[in-house]
Amino acid sequence: MTAITDMPDVPRAARRPQIGNPVLRWLRTNLFSSIPNGILTVVLLAVLGKGGISFVQWGIANAVWLAPANDSSGCKAVRGLGACWAIIPEKYRFILFGTYPFDEQWRPALSVLLFIVLFYLSTRRAFWRRELAYLWIGALALISVLMWGGVFGLSFVSQDRWGGLPVTLILATFGLAFGFPLGILVALGRRSKLPAIRSLSVLYVELIRGVPLVSLLFMASVMFPLFMPSGFNIDKLLRAQIAIILFAGAYLAEVVRAGLQAVPRGQYEAADALGLSYWRKHRLVVLPQAIRHVIPPLVNTFIAFFKDTSLVLIIGIFDLLTTAKTAIIDPGWQQFSVEVYIFVAAIYFAFCFAMSRYSRSLEATSGR
Amino acid sequence: MTSDDPRPPPHLSFFATFGRNGLKGLFWQVLVVGVALAVIAFLWSNTVTNLSARRITTGFAFLGREAGMPIADSLLAYNPRDTYLWAFVVGIANTLRVAVIGIVLATILGTLIGISRLSANWLLSRLAAVYVEVLRDIPLLLQLLFWYVLMQALPAARAAWRPVEGVFLSNRGLILPAIPIGPPQLWVLGAAVLGLAAFYVIRQWLIGQQMRDGKPRPAWPFALGLIVVLPAAVSLRLGVSWAIEWPELRGFNFVGGLTLAPEYFALLIALVTYTSAFIAEIVRSGIQSVPRGQWDAASALGLRRSFMLRQIILPQALRVIVPPMTSQYLNLTKNSSLAVAIGYQDVVSVANTTLNQTGQAIEAIALIMAVFLTISLGISFFMNWYNARIALAER
């Protein structure tokens, strides 16, 4: 076991005389502070060096970057020695947009761009105003027009041809957009004084959180048609979306509930003293404070959620991960799945890492 | 749940809520319950109509029929001619096998990485941070598929990797040397468990005695007798063999030893590495929550590092660590249902196959939910008990 010599947030060796070469001093305090530490550093460097060299050999030096269309012979020649990045330029349109009509793929591309702009604007504190909500509604409407088409001279594209990154973003965004208000209602219900409402909320949260998301998705894909009147059929994507909203609602409800508990009692009493009704009290006094308390855990729930949308692979919806998995069924390129997974992992990582950095910065400034 | 709840829901009877805002409250409750009941009735009547239209009989009678589904890798003996009920039991055993071993390994790995993040060694702490960031920000399902593809890309059995003598890694999975466990060995293990329980009781009694008169009483003779000598005696008496079985390659496959099938191995690696990243963060924040003065005070007493960590820091850190750890254990168990994506037959996969073969969707999903709710409740119950045990006794 490694020795915990110091807490990282406490400046170590602060009182030692600052003499000698700063580089050497840094090395001594951070890498060679004691004999076991020195040995550990050397071992780690050796392992890192060996791993790094073999990765560079596989991923860069021996890799094939480009290949003529539909020709994987160049990749097969270096199989086992080097990576075949050529599969990415070959398949990226399918991975990103699935079976969306090839000539129309600028539409999902533009939708993805719109989503990213929306996410970015929503993280700026300066934009946290009522107008942002209108912007969201407008942008989501625009995205629906772009994806479906059928108006303004855009050809109609039915939902079962959608795929890839836009589907992942749609599932995640709508899941949160509807799951969040649902979560707030359930959190309020769980703290209500009315026993029937309280028990219903508790039942909902515990039932959904107690089972795996996979089983909810199965339920959406297999059981939902049984629940509906015959002849009434909803698209598979929408069914999965409903399952995801219900799932998000239960998790977000618990986060919001924690926030509600953190609002001091005096705030409730003050609101009551002003004679505010239940809803006005919560809308004007309690919820704004409660949500401010839990913004970092909310962002963490969003991250977990964004990743969990990939589970729709199991019921055969073409999200980003499913298109990646489908892309490598092609017999010519079958052996190069690792490269495709790394590419898709990088996309997911970019989104989640950005959110996690943002959550970190919020935590740092939340005291203000 | 929390003590700082500004508005604890009053535990009044249903009719007592008729007080000040009684009628309004009653109205809302009747409305919400009414809507919920209406929705349920609507879904129920649709379902009944649909089921009769499709000629699906409801009920659990199908559990007695022959399953006819193959289960490749199972802990319990199974063949396709067994009933659906037994197939479910085998699936549950497979889920538990992955969950229990996964929880143990993820806790060990996560603790090591969490401690590494606090290391004074800059390189080690950076590496641990990168590990955590990367694993947390990539979907588990993607990681699972990745590991599974890597397992399949391993060399064939004939050219298996041998990192250590007796250990083989090939596209047939990981093969380890093992001691075959049969009824005689189980008797010895049973004796050991019994001895351990007896020792625990005796030790409590000895501590009680010492509390009374202050005289220390050694516990080790009892430990030696109950935990070492007793099982050894049983083992000798029964003549149990503890020979290790070494796997070897015969023909196209391995014989002997313990085989971890590629599906199981990939699932285990994915669950353990993914969960360990979350556990590492919990452990790190737990250790950081111990006030610095505690470290200084322990150093001032001249305690050894290991003693300090074990007796002073960890007990305080555990209070912060245990509650979030419970949710990680629950997550790992629920995430094991992703097995369905790579064809490891856990309970979800068995239920899914059953559903496709028999059309008994409602029953199959009800079974999945019942199993996971039971496991979740079990884990929370145990962890809450443990949490209550280590909680700070405040006056």
Coordinates of N, CA and C in Angstrom, one line a residue, chain B residues 30-181:
Chain B
V30 N -57.4 12.8 -3.3 CA -58.4 12.0 -4.0 C -58.2 12.2 -5.5
L31 N -57.8 13.4 -5.9 CA -57.5 13.7 -7.3 C -56.3 12.8 -7.8
V32 N -55.2 12.9 -7.1 CA -54.0 12.1 -7.5 C -54.3 10.6 -7.5
V33 N -54.8 10.1 -6.4 CA -55.1 8.7 -6.3 C -56.1 8.3 -7.4
G34 N -57.1 9.1 -7.6 CA -58.1 8.8 -8.7 C -57.4 8.7 -10.0
V35 N -56.6 9.7 -10.4 CA -55.9 9.7 -11.7 C -55.0 8.4 -11.8
A36 N -54.3 8.1 -10.7 CA -53.4 6.9 -10.7 C -54.2 5.7 -10.9
L37 N -55.4 5.6 -10.2 CA -56.2 4.4 -10.3 C -56.8 4.3 -11.8
A38 N -57.2 5.5 -12.3 CA -57.8 5.5 -13.6 C -56.8 5.0 -14.7
V39 N -55.5 5.5 -14.5 CA -54.5 5.1 -15.5 C -54.2 3.6 -15.4
I40 N -54.2 3.1 -14.1 CA -53.9 1.7 -13.9 C -55.1 0.8 -14.5
A41 N -56.3 1.3 -14.2 CA -57.4 0.5 -14.8 C -57.4 0.5 -16.3
F42 N -57.1 1.7 -16.9 CA -57.0 1.8 -18.3 C -56.0 0.8 -18.9
L43 N -54.8 0.8 -18.3 CA -53.7 -0.1 -18.8 C -54.1 -1.6 -18.6
W44 N -54.8 -1.8 -17.4 CA -55.1 -3.2 -17.0 C -56.2 -3.7 -18.1
S45 N -57.2 -2.9 -18.4 CA -58.2 -3.4 -19.3 C -57.6 -3.6 -20.7
N46 N -56.8 -2.7 -21.1 CA -56.1 -2.9 -22.4 C -55.3 -4.2 -22.4
T47 N -54.5 -4.4 -21.3 CA -53.7 -5.6 -21.3 C -54.5 -6.9 -21.3
V48 N -55.6 -6.9 -20.6 CA -56.5 -8.1 -20.6 C -57.0 -8.3 -22.0
T49 N -57.5 -7.3 -22.6 CA -58.0 -7.4 -24.0 C -56.9 -7.9 -24.9
N50 N -55.8 -7.3 -24.9 CA -54.7 -7.7 -25.8 C -54.2 -9.1 -25.5
L51 N -54.2 -9.5 -24.3 CA -53.7 -10.9 -23.9 C -54.7 -11.9 -24.5
S52 N -56.0 -11.6 -24.3 CA -57.0 -12.6 -24.8 C -57.0 -12.6 -26.3
A53 N -56.8 -11.4 -26.9 CA -56.7 -11.4 -28.4 C -55.6 -12.2 -28.9
R54 N -54.5 -12.2 -28.2 CA -53.3 -12.9 -28.7 C -53.2 -14.3 -28.1
R55 N -54.2 -14.7 -27.4 CA -54.3 -16.0 -26.8 C -53.1 -16.3 -25.9
I56 N -52.7 -15.4 -25.1 CA -51.6 -15.6 -24.1 C -52.3 -15.8 -22.7
T57 N -52.0 -17.0 -22.1 CA -52.6 -17.1 -20.8 C -51.6 -16.6 -19.8
T58 N -52.1 -15.9 -18.8 CA -51.2 -15.3 -17.8 C -51.1 -16.3 -16.7
G59 N -50.1 -16.0 -15.8 CA -49.9 -16.9 -14.6 C -48.5 -17.5 -14.8
F60 N -48.1 -18.1 -13.7 CA -46.7 -18.7 -13.6 C -46.6 -20.1 -13.9
A61 N -47.7 -20.7 -14.6 CA -47.7 -22.1 -14.9 C -46.5 -22.5 -15.8
F62 N -46.1 -21.6 -16.7 CA -45.1 -21.9 -17.6 C -43.8 -22.2 -17.0
L63 N -43.6 -21.8 -15.7 CA -42.3 -22.1 -15.0 C -42.1 -23.6 -14.9
G64 N -43.1 -24.4 -14.9 CA -43.0 -25.8 -14.8 C -42.6 -26.5 -16.1
R65 N -42.7 -25.8 -17.2 CA -42.5 -26.5 -18.5 C -41.0 -26.6 -18.8
E66 N -40.7 -27.4 -19.8 CA -39.3 -27.6 -20.2 C -38.7 -26.4 -20.9
A67 N -37.6 -25.9 -20.4 CA -37.1 -24.6 -20.9 C -36.5 -24.7 -22.3
G68 N -35.7 -25.7 -22.5 CA -35.1 -25.9 -23.9 C -34.1 -24.8 -24.3
M69 N -33.7 -24.0 -23.3 CA -32.7 -23.0 -23.7 C -31.3 -23.4 -23.2
P70 N -30.3 -23.3 -24.0 CA -29.0 -23.6 -23.4 C -28.4 -22.5 -22.5
I71 N -27.8 -22.9 -21.5 CA -27.0 -22.0 -20.7 C -25.6 -22.5 -20.6
A72 N -24.7 -21.7 -21.3 CA -23.4 -22.2 -21.5 C -22.6 -22.3 -20.2
D73 N -22.6 -21.2 -19.4 CA -21.7 -21.1 -18.3 C -22.6 -20.9 -17.0
S74 N -22.6 -22.0 -16.2 CA -23.4 -21.8 -15.0 C -22.7 -22.4 -13.8
L75 N -23.1 -21.9 -12.7 CA -22.6 -22.3 -11.4 C -23.2 -23.6 -11.0
L76 N -24.5 -23.7 -11.3 CA -25.3 -24.9 -10.9 C -25.5 -25.8 -12.1
A77 N -25.7 -27.1 -11.8 CA -25.9 -28.0 -12.9 C -27.1 -27.7 -13.7
Y78 N -27.0 -27.7 -15.0 CA -28.2 -27.3 -15.8 C -28.1 -28.0 -17.1
N79 N -29.2 -28.5 -17.6 CA -29.3 -28.9 -19.0 C -30.6 -28.4 -19.6
P80 N -30.7 -28.2 -21.0 CA -31.8 -27.6 -21.6 C -33.2 -28.3 -21.3
R81 N -33.1 -29.5 -20.8 CA -34.4 -30.2 -20.5 C -35.0 -29.8 -19.2
D82 N -34.2 -29.1 -18.4 CA -34.8 -28.6 -17.1 C -35.9 -27.6 -17.3
T83 N -36.6 -27.3 -16.2 CA -37.8 -26.4 -16.3 C -37.3 -24.9 -16.4
Y84 N -38.3 -24.1 -16.8 CA -38.0 -22.6 -16.7 C -37.6 -22.2 -15.4
L85 N -38.3 -22.8 -14.4 CA -38.0 -22.4 -13.0 C -36.6 -22.6 -12.7
W86 N -36.0 -23.7 -13.0 CA -34.6 -24.0 -12.7 C -33.7 -23.1 -13.5
A87 N -34.1 -22.8 -14.8 CA -33.3 -21.9 -15.6 C -33.2 -20.5 -14.9
F88 N -34.3 -20.1 -14.3 CA -34.3 -18.8 -13.6 C -33.4 -18.9 -12.4
V89 N -33.5 -20.0 -11.7 CA -32.6 -20.2 -10.5 C -31.1 -20.1 -10.9
V90 N -30.8 -20.8 -12.0 CA -29.4 -20.8 -12.6 C -29.0 -19.4 -13.0
G91 N -30.0 -18.6 -13.6 CA -29.7 -17.3 -13.9 C -29.4 -16.4 -12.7
I92 N -30.2 -16.6 -11.7 CA -30.0 -15.8 -10.5 C -28.7 -16.1 -9.9
A93 N -28.3 -17.4 -9.9 CA -27.0 -17.8 -9.3 C -25.9 -17.1 -10.1
N94 N -26.1 -17.0 -11.5 CA -25.0 -16.4 -12.3 C -25.0 -14.9 -12.0
T95 N -26.1 -14.2 -11.8 CA -26.1 -12.8 -11.4 C -25.4 -12.6 -10.1
L96 N -25.7 -13.5 -9.1 CA -25.1 -13.3 -7.8 C -23.6 -13.6 -7.9
R97 N -23.2 -14.5 -8.7 CA -21.8 -14.9 -8.9 C -21.0 -13.7 -9.4
V98 N -21.6 -13.0 -10.4 CA -20.9 -11.8 -10.9 C -20.9 -10.6 -9.9
A99 N -22.1 -10.5 -9.2 CA -22.3 -9.3 -8.3 C -21.4 -9.4 -7.1
V100 N -21.4 -10.6 -6.5 CA -20.6 -10.8 -5.2 C -19.1 -10.6 -5.5
I101 N -18.6 -11.4 -6.4 CA -17.2 -11.3 -6.7 C -16.8 -9.9 -7.2
G102 N -17.7 -9.3 -8.0 CA -17.5 -8.0 -8.5 C -17.4 -7.0 -7.4
I103 N -18.3 -7.1 -6.4 CA -18.3 -6.1 -5.3 C -17.0 -6.2 -4.5
V104 N -16.5 -7.5 -4.3 CA -15.3 -7.6 -3.5 C -14.1 -7.1 -4.3
L105 N -14.0 -7.4 -5.5 CA -12.8 -7.0 -6.3 C -12.9 -5.4 -6.5
A106 N -14.1 -4.9 -6.8 CA -14.2 -3.5 -7.0 C -13.8 -2.7 -5.8
T107 N -14.2 -3.2 -4.6 CA -13.8 -2.5 -3.4 C -12.3 -2.5 -3.2
I108 N -11.7 -3.6 -3.4 CA -10.2 -3.7 -3.2 C -9.5 -2.7 -4.2
L109 N -9.9 -2.9 -5.5 CA -9.2 -2.0 -6.5 C -9.5 -0.6 -6.3
G110 N -10.8 -0.3 -6.0 CA -11.2 1.1 -5.8 C -10.5 1.8 -4.6
T111 N -10.3 1.0 -3.5 CA -9.6 1.5 -2.3 C -8.2 1.8 -2.7
L112 N -7.5 0.9 -3.4 CA -6.1 1.1 -3.8 C -6.0 2.3 -4.6
I113 N -6.9 2.5 -5.6 CA -6.8 3.7 -6.5 C -7.1 5.0 -5.7
G114 N -8.1 4.9 -4.9 CA -8.4 6.1 -4.1 C -7.3 6.5 -3.2
I115 N -6.6 5.6 -2.6 CA -5.4 5.9 -1.8 C -4.3 6.4 -2.7
S116 N -4.1 5.8 -3.9 CA -3.1 6.2 -4.8 C -3.3 7.7 -5.2
R117 N -4.5 8.1 -5.3 CA -4.8 9.5 -5.7 C -4.3 10.5 -4.6
L118 N -4.1 10.0 -3.4 CA -3.6 10.9 -2.3 C -2.2 10.7 -2.1
S119 N -1.5 9.9 -2.9 CA -0.1 9.6 -2.6 C 0.7 10.8 -2.8
A120 N 1.8 10.9 -2.1 CA 2.8 12.0 -2.2 C 3.5 11.8 -3.5
N121 N 3.5 10.6 -4.1 CA 4.2 10.4 -5.4 C 3.3 11.0 -6.5
W122 N 3.9 12.1 -7.1 CA 3.1 12.8 -8.1 C 2.6 12.0 -9.2
L123 N 3.6 11.1 -9.7 CA 3.3 10.3 -10.9 C 2.1 9.3 -10.6
L124 N 2.2 8.7 -9.4 CA 1.1 7.7 -9.0 C -0.2 8.4 -8.9
S125 N -0.2 9.6 -8.2 CA -1.5 10.3 -8.0 C -2.1 10.8 -9.4
R126 N -1.2 11.2 -10.3 CA -1.7 11.6 -11.6 C -2.3 10.4 -12.4
L127 N -1.6 9.3 -12.3 CA -2.1 8.1 -13.0 C -3.5 7.7 -12.5
A128 N -3.6 7.7 -11.2 CA -4.9 7.3 -10.6 C -6.0 8.3 -11.0
A129 N -5.6 9.6 -11.1 CA -6.6 10.6 -11.5 C -7.1 10.3 -13.0
V130 N -6.1 10.0 -13.8 CA -6.5 9.7 -15.2 C -7.4 8.5 -15.3
Y131 N -7.0 7.5 -14.6 CA -7.8 6.2 -14.5 C -9.2 6.5 -14.2
V132 N -9.4 7.3 -13.1 CA -10.8 7.6 -12.7 C -11.5 8.4 -13.7
E133 N -10.9 9.5 -14.3 CA -11.6 10.3 -15.2 C -12.0 9.5 -16.5
V134 N -11.1 8.7 -17.0 CA -11.4 8.0 -18.2 C -12.5 7.0 -18.0
L135 N -12.4 6.2 -17.0 CA -13.4 5.1 -16.8 C -14.8 5.7 -16.4
R136 N -14.8 6.8 -15.7 CA -16.1 7.4 -15.4 C -16.8 8.0 -16.5
D137 N -16.1 8.5 -17.5 CA -16.7 9.2 -18.6 C -17.0 8.4 -19.8
I138 N -16.9 7.1 -19.8 CA -17.2 6.3 -20.9 C -18.3 5.3 -20.5
P139 N -19.4 5.2 -21.3 CA -20.5 4.3 -20.9 C -20.0 2.9 -20.6
L140 N -20.6 2.3 -19.6 CA -20.2 1.0 -19.1 C -20.5 -0.1 -20.3
L141 N -21.6 0.1 -21.0 CA -21.9 -0.9 -22.0 C -20.8 -0.9 -23.1
L142 N -20.3 0.3 -23.4 CA -19.2 0.5 -24.4 C -17.9 -0.2 -23.9
Q143 N -17.6 0.0 -22.6 CA -16.5 -0.7 -22.0 C -16.6 -2.2 -22.0
L144 N -17.9 -2.6 -21.7 CA -18.1 -4.1 -21.7 C -17.9 -4.7 -23.1
L145 N -18.4 -4.0 -24.1 CA -18.3 -4.5 -25.5 C -16.8 -4.5 -25.9
F146 N -16.1 -3.5 -25.4 CA -14.7 -3.4 -25.7 C -13.9 -4.6 -25.1
W147 N -14.1 -4.9 -23.8 CA -13.4 -6.0 -23.2 C -13.8 -7.3 -23.9
Y148 N -15.1 -7.4 -24.3 CA -15.5 -8.7 -24.9 C -14.8 -8.9 -26.2
V149 N -14.7 -7.8 -27.0 CA -14.0 -7.9 -28.3 C -12.5 -8.2 -28.0
L150 N -11.9 -7.6 -27.0 CA -10.5 -8.0 -26.7 C -10.4 -9.4 -26.3
M151 N -11.3 -10.0 -25.6 CA -11.3 -11.4 -25.2 C -11.3 -12.3 -26.4
Q152 N -12.2 -11.9 -27.4 CA -12.3 -12.7 -28.6 C -11.1 -12.6 -29.4
A153 N -10.3 -11.5 -29.3 CA -9.2 -11.3 -30.1 C -7.9 -12.0 -29.5
L154 N -8.1 -12.6 -28.4 CA -7.0 -13.3 -27.8 C -6.7 -14.6 -28.6
P155 N -5.4 -15.1 -28.5 CA -5.1 -16.3 -29.3 C -5.9 -17.5 -28.9
A156 N -6.0 -18.4 -29.9 CA -6.7 -19.7 -29.6 C -6.1 -20.5 -28.5
A157 N -6.8 -21.5 -28.1 CA -6.4 -22.3 -26.9 C -4.9 -22.8 -27.1
R158 N -4.6 -23.2 -28.3 CA -3.3 -23.8 -28.5 C -2.1 -22.8 -28.3
A159 N -2.4 -21.6 -28.6 CA -1.4 -20.6 -28.5 C -1.6 -19.7 -27.3
A160 N -2.3 -20.2 -26.3 CA -2.8 -19.4 -25.2 C -1.6 -18.7 -24.5
W161 N -1.9 -17.5 -24.0 CA -0.9 -16.8 -23.2 C -0.7 -17.5 -21.8
R162 N 0.5 -17.5 -21.3 CA 0.7 -18.1 -20.0 C 1.5 -17.0 -19.2
P163 N 0.8 -16.1 -18.6 CA 1.5 -15.1 -17.8 C 2.2 -15.7 -16.6
V164 N 1.6 -16.7 -16.0 CA 2.2 -17.4 -14.9 C 2.0 -18.9 -15.1
E165 N 2.8 -19.8 -14.6 CA 2.7 -21.2 -14.9 C 1.3 -21.6 -14.3
G166 N 0.6 -22.4 -15.2 CA -0.7 -22.9 -14.7 C -1.9 -21.9 -15.0
V167 N -1.6 -20.7 -15.5 CA -2.7 -19.8 -15.8 C -2.7 -19.6 -17.3
F168 N -3.8 -19.8 -17.9 CA -3.9 -19.6 -19.4 C -4.9 -18.6 -19.7
L169 N -4.5 -17.7 -20.7 CA -5.5 -16.7 -21.2 C -5.6 -16.9 -22.7
S170 N -6.8 -17.3 -23.1 CA -7.0 -17.5 -24.5 C -8.5 -17.1 -24.8
N171 N -8.9 -17.3 -26.1 CA -10.2 -16.9 -26.4 C -11.3 -17.8 -25.8
R172 N -10.8 -18.8 -25.1 CA -11.8 -19.6 -24.3 C -12.0 -19.0 -22.9
G173 N -11.3 -18.0 -22.6 CA -11.4 -17.4 -21.3 C -10.2 -17.5 -20.5
L174 N -10.3 -17.2 -19.2 CA -9.2 -17.3 -18.3 C -9.3 -18.7 -17.5
I175 N -8.2 -19.4 -17.6 CA -8.2 -20.7 -16.9 C -7.1 -20.7 -15.8
L176 N -7.6 -21.0 -14.6 CA -6.8 -20.9 -13.4 C -6.6 -22.3 -12.7
P177 N -5.5 -22.6 -12.1 CA -5.5 -23.8 -11.3 C -6.4 -23.6 -10.1
A178 N -7.0 -24.7 -9.7 CA -8.0 -24.6 -8.6 C -8.0 -25.9 -7.8
I179 N -8.6 -25.8 -6.6 CA -8.8 -27.0 -5.8 C -10.2 -27.4 -6.0
P180 N -10.4 -28.6 -6.5 CA -11.8 -29.0 -6.7 C -12.6 -29.1 -5.4
I181 N -13.7 -28.5 -5.3 CA -14.5 -28.4 -4.1 C -15.7 -29.4 -4.2

